[in-house]
PDB file of C-alpha atoms and ligand atoms in Angstrom:
ATOM      1  CA  MET A 233       4.024  14.784  29.591  1.00  0.00           C
ATOM      2  CA  THR A 234       3.207  16.445  26.275  1.00  0.00           C
ATOM      3  CA  LYS A 235      -0.432  17.548  26.277  1.00  0.00           C
ATOM      4  CA  HIS A 236      -2.075  16.925  22.898  1.00  0.00           C
ATOM      5  CA  LEU A 237      -5.624  17.798  21.760  1.00  0.00           C
ATOM      6  CA  LEU A 238      -6.706  14.912  19.545  1.00  0.00           C
ATOM      7  CA  SER A 239     -10.385  14.439  20.451  1.00  0.00           C
ATOM      8  CA  LEU A 240     -12.688  15.778  23.170  1.00  0.00           C
ATOM      9  CA  TRP A 241     -12.851  12.311  24.704  1.00  0.00           C
ATOM     10  CA  ASP A 242      -9.345  12.767  26.113  1.00  0.00           C
ATOM     11  CA  PHE A 243     -10.586  15.476  28.510  1.00  0.00           C
ATOM     12  CA  THR A 244     -12.647  15.581  31.675  1.00  0.00           C
ATOM     13  CA  LYS A 245     -15.643  17.833  32.164  1.00  0.00           C
ATOM     14  CA  GLU A 246     -13.465  20.102  34.317  1.00  0.00           C
ATOM     15  CA  GLU A 247     -10.785  20.362  31.640  1.00  0.00           C
ATOM     16  CA  LEU A 248     -13.314  21.166  28.899  1.00  0.00           C
ATOM     17  CA  THR A 249     -14.951  23.736  31.156  1.00  0.00           C
ATOM     18  CA  GLY A 250     -11.477  25.166  31.757  1.00  0.00           C
ATOM     19  CA  TYR A 251     -10.983  25.877  28.032  1.00  0.00           C
ATOM     20  CA  LEU A 252     -14.415  27.520  27.873  1.00  0.00           C
ATOM     21  CA  GLN A 253     -13.804  29.718  30.915  1.00  0.00           C
ATOM     22  CA  LEU A 254     -10.352  30.746  29.716  1.00  0.00           C
ATOM     23  CA  ALA A 255     -11.739  31.576  26.252  1.00  0.00           C
ATOM     24  CA  ALA A 256     -14.450  33.767  27.808  1.00  0.00           C
ATOM     25  CA  LYS A 257     -11.831  35.588  29.912  1.00  0.00           C
ATOM     26  CA  LEU A 258      -9.483  36.102  26.941  1.00  0.00           C
ATOM     27  CA  LYS A 259     -12.390  37.321  24.827  1.00  0.00           C
ATOM     28  CA  GLU A 260     -13.413  39.877  27.417  1.00  0.00           C
ATOM     29  CA  GLU A 261      -9.836  41.060  27.855  1.00  0.00           C
ATOM     30  CA  THR A 262      -9.287  41.295  24.096  1.00  0.00           C
ATOM     31  CA  LEU A 263     -12.491  43.302  23.662  1.00  0.00           C
ATOM     32  CA  ASN A 264     -11.268  45.591  26.453  1.00  0.00           C
ATOM     33  CA  GLY A 265      -8.040  46.255  24.587  1.00  0.00           C
ATOM     34  CA  VAL A 266      -5.723  44.025  26.648  1.00  0.00           C
ATOM     35  CA  ARG A 267      -2.679  42.935  24.602  1.00  0.00           C
ATOM     36  CA  HIS A 268      -1.579  39.410  25.489  1.00  0.00           C
ATOM     37  CA  GLN A 269       2.045  38.276  25.322  1.00  0.00           C
ATOM     38  CA  GLN A 270       1.971  34.914  27.136  1.00  0.00           C
ATOM     39  CA  LEU A 271       3.359  33.014  24.129  1.00  0.00           C
ATOM     40  CA  ALA A 272       6.053  35.525  23.157  1.00  0.00           C
ATOM     41  CA  GLY A 273       9.085  33.657  21.819  1.00  0.00           C
ATOM     42  CA  LYS A 274       7.038  30.562  20.895  1.00  0.00           C
ATOM     43  CA  THR A 275       6.271  29.299  17.391  1.00  0.00           C
ATOM     44  CA  ILE A 276       3.679  26.874  16.064  1.00  0.00           C
ATOM     45  CA  ALA A 277       3.650  25.098  12.714  1.00  0.00           C
ATOM     46  CA  MET A 278       0.259  24.633  11.075  1.00  0.00           C
ATOM     47  CA  VAL A 279       0.183  21.750   8.602  1.00  0.00           C
ATOM     48  CA  PHE A 280      -3.057  21.733   6.621  1.00  0.00           C
ATOM     49  CA  GLU A 281      -3.766  18.977   4.096  1.00  0.00           C
ATOM     50  CA  LYS A 282      -7.335  20.231   3.542  1.00  0.00           C
ATOM     51  CA  PRO A 283      -8.546  23.775   2.787  1.00  0.00           C
ATOM     52  CA  SER A 284      -9.510  26.133   5.610  1.00  0.00           C
ATOM     53  CA  THR A 285     -10.562  29.727   6.023  1.00  0.00           C
ATOM     54  CA  ARG A 286     -11.734  30.077   9.625  1.00  0.00           C
ATOM     55  CA  THR A 287      -9.590  27.537  11.451  1.00  0.00           C
ATOM     56  CA  ARG A 288      -6.416  28.654   9.727  1.00  0.00           C
ATOM     57  CA  VAL A 289      -6.916  32.383  10.156  1.00  0.00           C
ATOM     58  CA  SER A 290      -8.265  32.169  13.706  1.00  0.00           C
ATOM     59  CA  PHE A 291      -5.387  29.921  14.875  1.00  0.00           C
ATOM     60  CA  GLU A 292      -2.857  32.219  13.201  1.00  0.00           C
ATOM     61  CA  SER A 293      -4.467  35.335  14.613  1.00  0.00           C
ATOM     62  CA  ALA A 294      -4.769  33.687  18.065  1.00  0.00           C
ATOM     63  CA  MET A 295      -1.068  32.812  18.104  1.00  0.00           C
ATOM     64  CA  TYR A 296      -0.031  36.312  16.994  1.00  0.00           C
ATOM     65  CA  GLY A 297      -2.498  37.765  19.496  1.00  0.00           C
ATOM     66  CA  LEU A 298      -0.666  35.905  22.284  1.00  0.00           C
ATOM     67  CA  GLY A 299       2.688  37.260  21.117  1.00  0.00           C
ATOM     68  CA  GLY A 300       3.777  34.088  19.271  1.00  0.00           C
ATOM     69  CA  GLN A 301       4.717  33.240  15.691  1.00  0.00           C
ATOM     70  CA  VAL A 302       3.206  30.917  13.079  1.00  0.00           C
ATOM     71  CA  ILE A 303       4.598  28.916  10.168  1.00  0.00           C
ATOM     72  CA  TYR A 304       1.804  27.760   7.838  1.00  0.00           C
ATOM     73  CA  LEU A 305       2.405  24.792   5.562  1.00  0.00           C
ATOM     74  CA  SER A 306      -0.167  23.507   3.118  1.00  0.00           C
ATOM     75  CA  GLY A 307       0.133  19.857   2.143  1.00  0.00           C
ATOM     76  CA  ARG A 308       0.638  20.963  -1.448  1.00  0.00           C
ATOM     77  CA  ASP A 309       3.784  22.988  -0.829  1.00  0.00           C
ATOM     78  CA  THR A 310       5.668  20.463   1.251  1.00  0.00           C
ATOM     79  CA  GLN A 311       7.095  16.985   0.853  1.00  0.00           C
ATOM     80  CA  LEU A 312       3.651  15.706   1.943  1.00  0.00           C
ATOM     81  CA  ALA A 313       2.709  16.281  -1.708  1.00  0.00           C
ATOM     82  CA  ARG A 314       5.410  13.751  -2.582  1.00  0.00           C
ATOM     83  CA  ASN A 315       4.098  11.258  -0.021  1.00  0.00           C
ATOM     84  CA  GLU A 316       6.325  11.986   2.960  1.00  0.00           C
ATOM     85  CA  PRO A 317       4.274  10.605   5.868  1.00  0.00           C
ATOM     86  CA  LEU A 318       2.866  13.272   8.188  1.00  0.00           C
ATOM     87  CA  LYS A 319       4.423  11.429  11.155  1.00  0.00           C
ATOM     88  CA  ASP A 320       7.891  12.035   9.666  1.00  0.00           C
ATOM     89  CA  MET A 321       7.232  15.627   8.792  1.00  0.00           C
ATOM     90  CA  GLY A 322       5.654  16.237  12.200  1.00  0.00           C
ATOM     91  CA  ARG A 323       8.631  14.795  14.053  1.00  0.00           C
ATOM     92  CA  VAL A 324      10.958  17.083  12.121  1.00  0.00           C
ATOM     93  CA  MET A 325       8.710  20.091  12.756  1.00  0.00           C
ATOM     94  CA  ALA A 326       8.674  19.296  16.490  1.00  0.00           C
ATOM     95  CA  ARG A 327      12.406  20.010  16.533  1.00  0.00           C
ATOM     96  CA  TYR A 328      11.822  23.500  15.148  1.00  0.00           C
ATOM     97  CA  VAL A 329       8.613  24.647  16.829  1.00  0.00           C
ATOM     98  CA  ASP A 330       6.703  24.541  20.138  1.00  0.00           C
ATOM     99  CA  GLY A 331       3.433  23.109  18.833  1.00  0.00           C
ATOM    100  CA  LEU A 332       1.786  21.546  15.795  1.00  0.00           C
ATOM    101  CA  VAL A 333      -1.720  22.312  14.548  1.00  0.00           C
ATOM    102  CA  ILE A 334      -2.785  19.702  12.013  1.00  0.00           C
ATOM    103  CA  ARG A 335      -5.709  19.369   9.593  1.00  0.00           C
ATOM    104  CA  THR A 336      -5.727  16.090   7.697  1.00  0.00           C
ATOM    105  CA  TYR A 337      -7.791  13.061   6.656  1.00  0.00           C
ATOM    106  CA  GLY A 338      -7.512  10.006   8.920  1.00  0.00           C
ATOM    107  CA  GLN A 339      -7.673  10.409  12.692  1.00  0.00           C
ATOM    108  CA  GLU A 340      -5.011   7.681  12.901  1.00  0.00           C
ATOM    109  CA  ILE A 341      -2.562  10.065  11.206  1.00  0.00           C
ATOM    110  CA  VAL A 342      -2.991  12.647  13.961  1.00  0.00           C
ATOM    111  CA  ASP A 343      -2.945   9.994  16.709  1.00  0.00           C
ATOM    112  CA  GLU A 344       0.267   8.518  15.311  1.00  0.00           C
ATOM    113  CA  LEU A 345       1.869  11.931  14.933  1.00  0.00           C
ATOM    114  CA  ALA A 346       1.079  12.651  18.592  1.00  0.00           C
ATOM    115  CA  ARG A 347       2.773   9.401  19.631  1.00  0.00           C
ATOM    116  CA  TYR A 348       5.950  10.577  17.924  1.00  0.00           C
ATOM    117  CA  SER A 349       5.794  14.283  18.755  1.00  0.00           C
ATOM    118  CA  SER A 350       7.566  15.831  21.714  1.00  0.00           C
ATOM    119  CA  VAL A 351       5.506  19.027  21.299  1.00  0.00           C
ATOM    120  CA  PRO A 352       1.698  19.359  21.591  1.00  0.00           C
ATOM    121  CA  VAL A 353      -0.313  18.232  18.563  1.00  0.00           C
ATOM    122  CA  ILE A 354      -3.666  19.965  18.094  1.00  0.00           C
ATOM    123  CA  ASN A 355      -6.310  18.428  15.844  1.00  0.00           C
ATOM    124  CA  ALA A 356      -7.705  21.137  13.554  1.00  0.00           C
ATOM    125  CA  LEU A 357     -10.067  18.628  11.825  1.00  0.00           C
ATOM    126  CA  THR A 358      -9.854  15.053  10.657  1.00  0.00           C
ATOM    127  CA  ASP A 359     -12.437  12.882   8.906  1.00  0.00           C
ATOM    128  CA  LEU A 360     -13.479  11.662  12.392  1.00  0.00           C
ATOM    129  CA  HIS A 361     -13.325  14.734  14.663  1.00  0.00           C
ATOM    130  CA  HIS A 362     -13.362  18.533  14.760  1.00  0.00           C
ATOM    131  CA  PRO A 363     -12.768  19.087  18.493  1.00  0.00           C
ATOM    132  CA  CYS A 364     -11.643  22.732  18.505  1.00  0.00           C
ATOM    133  CA  GLN A 365     -14.724  23.732  16.477  1.00  0.00           C
ATOM    134  CA  ILE A 366     -17.129  22.145  18.947  1.00  0.00           C
ATOM    135  CA  LEU A 367     -15.500  24.038  21.822  1.00  0.00           C
ATOM    136  CA  SER A 368     -16.121  27.377  20.078  1.00  0.00           C
ATOM    137  CA  ASP A 369     -19.657  26.251  19.234  1.00  0.00           C
ATOM    138  CA  ILE A 370     -20.297  25.461  22.892  1.00  0.00           C
ATOM    139  CA  GLN A 371     -18.777  28.775  23.963  1.00  0.00           C
ATOM    140  CA  THR A 372     -21.365  30.398  21.670  1.00  0.00           C
ATOM    141  CA  VAL A 373     -24.210  28.311  23.112  1.00  0.00           C
ATOM    142  CA  ILE A 374     -23.200  29.300  26.649  1.00  0.00           C
ATOM    143  CA  GLU A 375     -23.088  32.985  25.660  1.00  0.00           C
ATOM    144  CA  LYS A 376     -26.539  32.837  24.090  1.00  0.00           C
ATOM    145  CA  LYS A 377     -28.264  30.479  26.542  1.00  0.00           C
ATOM    146  CA  GLY A 378     -26.433  31.254  29.778  1.00  0.00           C
ATOM    147  CA  GLY A 379     -25.180  27.673  30.285  1.00  0.00           C
ATOM    148  CA  LEU A 380     -25.603  24.053  29.227  1.00  0.00           C
ATOM    149  CA  GLU A 381     -27.857  22.944  32.079  1.00  0.00           C
ATOM    150  CA  LYS A 382     -31.068  21.282  30.823  1.00  0.00           C
ATOM    151  CA  LEU A 383     -30.264  22.200  27.227  1.00  0.00           C
ATOM    152  CA  HIS A 384     -31.442  20.050  24.361  1.00  0.00           C
ATOM    153  CA  VAL A 385     -29.256  20.181  21.262  1.00  0.00           C
ATOM    154  CA  ALA A 386     -30.395  18.793  17.887  1.00  0.00           C
ATOM    155  CA  TRP A 387     -28.015  17.765  15.132  1.00  0.00           C
ATOM    156  CA  ILE A 388     -29.564  17.552  11.652  1.00  0.00           C
ATOM    157  CA  GLY A 389     -27.870  15.799   8.735  1.00  0.00           C
ATOM    158  CA  ASP A 390     -24.656  13.881   8.320  1.00  0.00           C
ATOM    159  CA  GLY A 391     -23.182  11.822  11.171  1.00  0.00           C
ATOM    160  CA  ASN A 392     -19.788  13.291  10.300  1.00  0.00           C
ATOM    161  CA  ASN A 393     -16.699  14.604  12.113  1.00  0.00           C
ATOM    162  CA  MET A 394     -18.690  17.469  13.643  1.00  0.00           C
ATOM    163  CA  ALA A 395     -21.440  15.107  14.828  1.00  0.00           C
ATOM    164  CA  ASN A 396     -18.880  12.760  16.420  1.00  0.00           C
ATOM    165  CA  SER A 397     -17.263  15.608  18.355  1.00  0.00           C
ATOM    166  CA  TRP A 398     -20.671  16.950  19.456  1.00  0.00           C
ATOM    167  CA  ILE A 399     -21.506  13.462  20.779  1.00  0.00           C
ATOM    168  CA  GLN A 400     -18.323  13.402  22.842  1.00  0.00           C
ATOM    169  CA  ALA A 401     -19.011  16.914  24.136  1.00  0.00           C
ATOM    170  CA  ALA A 402     -22.588  16.012  25.133  1.00  0.00           C
ATOM    171  CA  SER A 403     -21.370  13.003  27.085  1.00  0.00           C
ATOM    172  CA  ARG A 404     -18.548  14.816  28.855  1.00  0.00           C
ATOM    173  CA  LEU A 405     -20.383  18.080  29.555  1.00  0.00           C
ATOM    174  CA  GLY A 406     -23.803  16.558  30.285  1.00  0.00           C
ATOM    175  CA  PHE A 407     -26.409  17.914  27.873  1.00  0.00           C
ATOM    176  CA  ALA A 408     -29.063  16.124  25.829  1.00  0.00           C
ATOM    177  CA  LEU A 409     -28.290  15.573  22.148  1.00  0.00           C
ATOM    178  CA  THR A 410     -30.601  14.161  19.479  1.00  0.00           C
ATOM    179  CA  LEU A 411     -29.158  13.531  16.041  1.00  0.00           C
ATOM    180  CA  ALA A 412     -31.359  13.075  12.968  1.00  0.00           C
ATOM    181  CA  CYS A 413     -29.325  11.294  10.305  1.00  0.00           C
ATOM    182  CA  PRO A 414     -30.462   9.330   7.242  1.00  0.00           C
ATOM    183  CA  GLU A 415     -29.895   5.576   7.361  1.00  0.00           C
ATOM    184  CA  GLY A 416     -26.335   4.774   6.349  1.00  0.00           C
ATOM    185  CA  TYR A 417     -25.041   8.171   7.503  1.00  0.00           C
ATOM    186  CA  ASP A 418     -24.992   7.625  11.250  1.00  0.00           C
ATOM    187  CA  PRO A 419     -22.201   8.869  13.493  1.00  0.00           C
ATOM    188  CA  ASP A 420     -19.276   6.564  14.265  1.00  0.00           C
ATOM    189  CA  PRO A 421     -20.852   3.626  16.181  1.00  0.00           C
ATOM    190  CA  GLU A 422     -17.932   3.157  18.580  1.00  0.00           C
ATOM    191  CA  ILE A 423     -17.842   6.847  19.526  1.00  0.00           C
ATOM    192  CA  LEU A 424     -21.629   6.827  19.975  1.00  0.00           C
ATOM    193  CA  LYS A 425     -21.678   3.729  22.189  1.00  0.00           C
ATOM    194  CA  LYS A 426     -18.870   4.938  24.470  1.00  0.00           C
ATOM    195  CA  ALA A 427     -20.471   8.368  24.764  1.00  0.00           C
ATOM    196  CA  GLN A 428     -23.927   6.915  25.512  1.00  0.00           C
ATOM    197  CA  ASP A 429     -22.507   4.553  28.143  1.00  0.00           C
ATOM    198  CA  ALA A 430     -20.841   7.445  29.998  1.00  0.00           C
ATOM    199  CA  ALA A 431     -23.573  10.067  29.458  1.00  0.00           C
ATOM    200  CA  THR A 432     -25.738  11.610  32.167  1.00  0.00           C
ATOM    201  CA  GLU A 433     -28.265  12.987  29.620  1.00  0.00           C
ATOM    202  CA  PRO A 434     -29.700  11.106  26.614  1.00  0.00           C
ATOM    203  CA  ILE A 435     -27.739  10.962  23.345  1.00  0.00           C
ATOM    204  CA  THR A 436     -30.069   9.577  20.695  1.00  0.00           C
ATOM    205  CA  VAL A 437     -29.994   8.969  16.933  1.00  0.00           C
ATOM    206  CA  VAL A 438     -33.318   9.220  15.095  1.00  0.00           C
ATOM    207  CA  ARG A 439     -34.285   9.357  11.417  1.00  0.00           C
ATOM    208  CA  ASP A 440     -36.864  12.159  11.517  1.00  0.00           C
ATOM    209  CA  PRO A 441     -35.543  15.757  11.742  1.00  0.00           C
ATOM    210  CA  ALA A 442     -38.856  16.942  13.259  1.00  0.00           C
ATOM    211  CA  THR A 443     -38.440  14.467  16.139  1.00  0.00           C
ATOM    212  CA  ALA A 444     -34.888  15.723  16.745  1.00  0.00           C
ATOM    213  CA  VAL A 445     -35.831  19.412  16.897  1.00  0.00           C
ATOM    214  CA  ALA A 446     -38.954  18.976  19.075  1.00  0.00           C
ATOM    215  CA  ASN A 447     -38.180  20.978  22.239  1.00  0.00           C
ATOM    216  CA  ALA A 448     -34.673  21.823  21.017  1.00  0.00           C
ATOM    217  CA  ASP A 449     -32.836  24.897  22.312  1.00  0.00           C
ATOM    218  CA  VAL A 450     -30.107  24.551  19.708  1.00  0.00           C
ATOM    219  CA  ILE A 451     -30.327  23.330  16.106  1.00  0.00           C
ATOM    220  CA  ASN A 452     -27.058  22.446  14.496  1.00  0.00           C
ATOM    221  CA  THR A 453     -26.195  21.385  10.968  1.00  0.00           C
ATOM    222  CA  ASP A 454     -23.251  21.029   8.585  1.00  0.00           C
ATOM    223  CA  VAL A 455     -22.573  20.327   4.914  1.00  0.00           C
ATOM    224  CA  TRP A 456     -23.921  17.117   3.400  1.00  0.00           C
ATOM    225  CA  ALA A 457     -20.599  16.258   1.730  1.00  0.00           C
ATOM    226  CA  SER A 458     -17.501  16.959   3.802  1.00  0.00           C
ATOM    227  CA  MET A 459     -14.035  17.699   2.462  1.00  0.00           C
ATOM    228  CA  GLY A 460     -12.801  14.578   0.689  1.00  0.00           C
ATOM    229  CA  GLN A 461     -16.371  13.460  -0.220  1.00  0.00           C
ATOM    230  CA  GLU A 462     -16.796  15.789  -3.211  1.00  0.00           C
ATOM    231  CA  GLU A 463     -17.510  12.954  -5.633  1.00  0.00           C
ATOM    232  CA  GLU A 464     -20.443  11.837  -3.439  1.00  0.00           C
ATOM    233  CA  GLN A 465     -22.044  15.299  -3.532  1.00  0.00           C
ATOM    234  CA  ALA A 466     -24.802  14.484  -6.067  1.00  0.00           C
ATOM    235  CA  ALA A 467     -25.787  11.206  -4.399  1.00  0.00           C
ATOM    236  CA  ARG A 468     -25.759  12.820  -0.957  1.00  0.00           C
ATOM    237  CA  THR A 469     -27.903  15.734  -2.120  1.00  0.00           C
ATOM    238  CA  LYS A 470     -30.681  13.211  -2.858  1.00  0.00           C
ATOM    239  CA  VAL A 471     -30.259  11.256   0.383  1.00  0.00           C
ATOM    240  CA  PHE A 472     -30.236  14.383   2.569  1.00  0.00           C
ATOM    241  CA  GLU A 473     -33.087  16.259   0.843  1.00  0.00           C
ATOM    242  CA  ALA A 474     -35.416  15.887   3.834  1.00  0.00           C
ATOM    243  CA  TYR A 475     -32.694  17.056   6.253  1.00  0.00           C
ATOM    244  CA  GLN A 476     -32.615  20.731   5.299  1.00  0.00           C
ATOM    245  CA  VAL A 477     -32.706  23.254   8.144  1.00  0.00           C
ATOM    246  CA  ASN A 478     -35.397  25.613   6.876  1.00  0.00           C
ATOM    247  CA  ASN A 479     -38.022  27.839   8.513  1.00  0.00           C
ATOM    248  CA  GLN A 480     -40.553  24.998   8.740  1.00  0.00           C
ATOM    249  CA  LEU A 481     -38.111  22.845  10.686  1.00  0.00           C
ATOM    250  CA  VAL A 482     -36.882  25.695  12.915  1.00  0.00           C
ATOM    251  CA  ALA A 483     -40.543  26.480  13.775  1.00  0.00           C
ATOM    252  CA  LYS A 484     -40.843  22.987  15.342  1.00  0.00           C
ATOM    253  CA  ALA A 485     -38.137  23.793  17.932  1.00  0.00           C
ATOM    254  CA  LYS A 486     -38.508  26.098  20.950  1.00  0.00           C
ATOM    255  CA  ALA A 487     -39.431  29.637  19.932  1.00  0.00           C
ATOM    256  CA  ASP A 488     -36.096  30.976  21.228  1.00  0.00           C
ATOM    257  CA  ALA A 489     -33.973  28.201  19.710  1.00  0.00           C
ATOM    258  CA  ILE A 490     -30.672  29.223  18.145  1.00  0.00           C
ATOM    259  CA  VAL A 491     -29.284  27.791  14.900  1.00  0.00           C
ATOM    260  CA  LEU A 492     -25.641  26.819  14.609  1.00  0.00           C
ATOM    261  CA  HIS A 493     -23.558  26.153  11.515  1.00  0.00           C
ATOM    262  CA  CYS A 494     -19.769  25.783  11.677  1.00  0.00           C
ATOM    263  CA  LEU A 495     -19.471  27.192   8.120  1.00  0.00           C
ATOM    264  CA  PRO A 496     -18.775  27.049   5.221  1.00  0.00           C
ATOM    265  CA  ALA A 497     -22.514  26.721   4.474  1.00  0.00           C
ATOM    266  CA  HIS A 498     -24.176  25.584   1.262  1.00  0.00           C
ATOM    267  CA  ARG A 499     -27.286  27.734   1.041  1.00  0.00           C
ATOM    268  CA  GLU A 500     -30.433  25.904  -0.076  1.00  0.00           C
ATOM    269  CA  GLU A 501     -28.772  22.552   0.646  1.00  0.00           C
ATOM    270  CA  GLU A 502     -28.330  21.786   4.370  1.00  0.00           C
ATOM    271  CA  ILE A 503     -29.613  25.246   5.382  1.00  0.00           C
ATOM    272  CA  THR A 504     -31.720  27.851   3.623  1.00  0.00           C
ATOM    273  CA  ALA A 505     -30.375  31.376   3.123  1.00  0.00           C
ATOM    274  CA  GLU A 506     -33.404  32.581   5.073  1.00  0.00           C
ATOM    275  CA  VAL A 507     -32.387  30.628   8.188  1.00  0.00           C
ATOM    276  CA  LEU A 508     -28.657  31.308   7.829  1.00  0.00           C
ATOM    277  CA  GLU A 509     -29.254  35.047   7.535  1.00  0.00           C
ATOM    278  CA  GLY A 510     -32.150  35.013  10.016  1.00  0.00           C
ATOM    279  CA  ALA A 511     -32.308  36.323  13.584  1.00  0.00           C
ATOM    280  CA  GLN A 512     -32.041  32.887  15.227  1.00  0.00           C
ATOM    281  CA  CYS A 513     -28.796  31.954  13.484  1.00  0.00           C
ATOM    282  CA  VAL A 514     -25.539  32.560  15.376  1.00  0.00           C
ATOM    283  CA  ALA A 515     -23.096  31.131  12.820  1.00  0.00           C
ATOM    284  CA  PHE A 516     -20.993  34.282  12.583  1.00  0.00           C
ATOM    285  CA  ASP A 517     -20.671  34.618  16.373  1.00  0.00           C
ATOM    286  CA  GLN A 518     -19.593  30.986  16.372  1.00  0.00           C
ATOM    287  CA  ALA A 519     -16.940  31.804  13.781  1.00  0.00           C
ATOM    288  CA  GLU A 520     -15.730  34.726  15.926  1.00  0.00           C
ATOM    289  CA  ASN A 521     -15.403  32.511  18.983  1.00  0.00           C
ATOM    290  CA  LYS A 522     -12.947  30.274  17.123  1.00  0.00           C
ATOM    291  CA  LEU A 523     -10.389  33.046  17.706  1.00  0.00           C
ATOM    292  CA  HIS A 524     -10.946  33.077  21.455  1.00  0.00           C
ATOM    293  CA  ILE A 525     -11.158  29.324  21.969  1.00  0.00           C
ATOM    294  CA  HIS A 526      -7.995  28.851  19.903  1.00  0.00           C
ATOM    295  CA  LYS A 527      -6.221  31.340  22.155  1.00  0.00           C
ATOM    296  CA  ALA A 528      -7.390  29.325  25.169  1.00  0.00           C
ATOM    297  CA  ILE A 529      -6.231  26.063  23.572  1.00  0.00           C
ATOM    298  CA  LEU A 530      -2.812  27.453  22.600  1.00  0.00           C
ATOM    299  CA  LEU A 531      -2.317  28.906  26.058  1.00  0.00           C
ATOM    300  CA  SER A 532      -3.410  25.700  27.818  1.00  0.00           C
ATOM    301  CA  HIS A 533      -1.147  23.474  25.713  1.00  0.00           C
ATOM    302  CA  LEU A 534       1.874  25.704  25.071  1.00  0.00           C
ATOM    303  CA  GLY A 535       1.765  28.178  27.941  1.00  0.00           C
TER     304      GLY A 535
HETATM  305  N1   CP B 166     -15.520  25.726  10.472  1.00  0.00           N
HETATM  306  C1   CP B 166     -14.318  25.517   9.929  1.00  0.00           C
HETATM  307  O1   CP B 166     -13.521  24.695  10.381  1.00  0.00           O
HETATM  308  O2   CP B 166     -14.080  26.284   8.831  1.00  0.00           O
HETATM  309  P1   CP B 166     -12.810  26.226   7.895  1.00  0.00           P
HETATM  310  O3   CP B 166     -12.871  24.929   7.116  1.00  0.00           O
HETATM  311  O4   CP B 166     -12.909  27.447   7.027  1.00  0.00           O
HETATM  312  O5   CP B 166     -11.577  26.238   8.760  1.00  0.00           O
HETATM  313  N1  NVA B 167     -17.809  18.396   8.045  1.00  0.00           N
HETATM  314  C1  NVA B 167     -17.101  19.474   7.385  1.00  0.00           C
HETATM  315  C2  NVA B 167     -16.671  20.509   8.373  1.00  0.00           C
HETATM  316  C3  NVA B 167     -16.015  21.704   7.757  1.00  0.00           C
HETATM  317  C4  NVA B 167     -15.547  22.713   8.752  1.00  0.00           C
HETATM  318  C5  NVA B 167     -15.897  18.920   6.639  1.00  0.00           C
HETATM  319  O1  NVA B 167     -15.198  18.058   7.182  1.00  0.00           O
HETATM  320  O2  NVA B 167     -15.688  19.325   5.502  1.00  0.00           O
END
């Protein structure tokens, strides 16, 4: 059966741990100069309908680093720009390549594409999920904190695609997660309920950022207006004013708490420059780990 990566919910704790362990091994080998060739002769197509710096370059570099090839297609340059449905384009691509990495808007587009695709479909961000990102974030947390046992993660800001994937990860991997979101900007209620019902540690939504970071080992935030919400930017800036990750908020967490941001960051909006550039922030290590987790994902799905 074709093995897709559409959301973290589709995987068991053991499977998620498997990606993380493989990424750590590949990282160590890469840093020791090992040249991988496991995907030699294989090609992926990357179809991106939204901009990307990190996800695009790290997936491309990961595929080349495993000996494979990449064809990158932006929505703009293809028949997608003239309204060809992604499910049609994806089915055609599947006849040319060994895997599809997709960044688009609706999760239903990726889910539908996977139903039609005979090759693995990997979700590189939708409006609802950003599963590959959360895996590299968790790889970073494990590196910095030694594991996930007894960890308390705080999410500050929008209940967006990142928040939804963190909720699924917390439920599957078993760590406590408190999200502080303004009213009206909560995570997806269905994802939250399912995750809470299956969780072994509490997953809670609160309104007050200080409550969320109390006793936190990890503080995590993201932009206030995601891709596709640009016209809401001004209104959101007002709503989210009290949800900035700044030194005062970080001081309310554990003294050795780390700060995560998937990037791109908007300095002085969701995070201050001081915190982003400060000693507790691991955003650039997180970005680096995207390379290694993407290698692990490509190898697990195409290998
Ligand atoms: N974090 C992340 O997905 O960044 P890009 O949008 O640059 O890919
Ligand atoms: N929530 C952000 C994540 C960017 C990597 C967005 O969807 O734009």
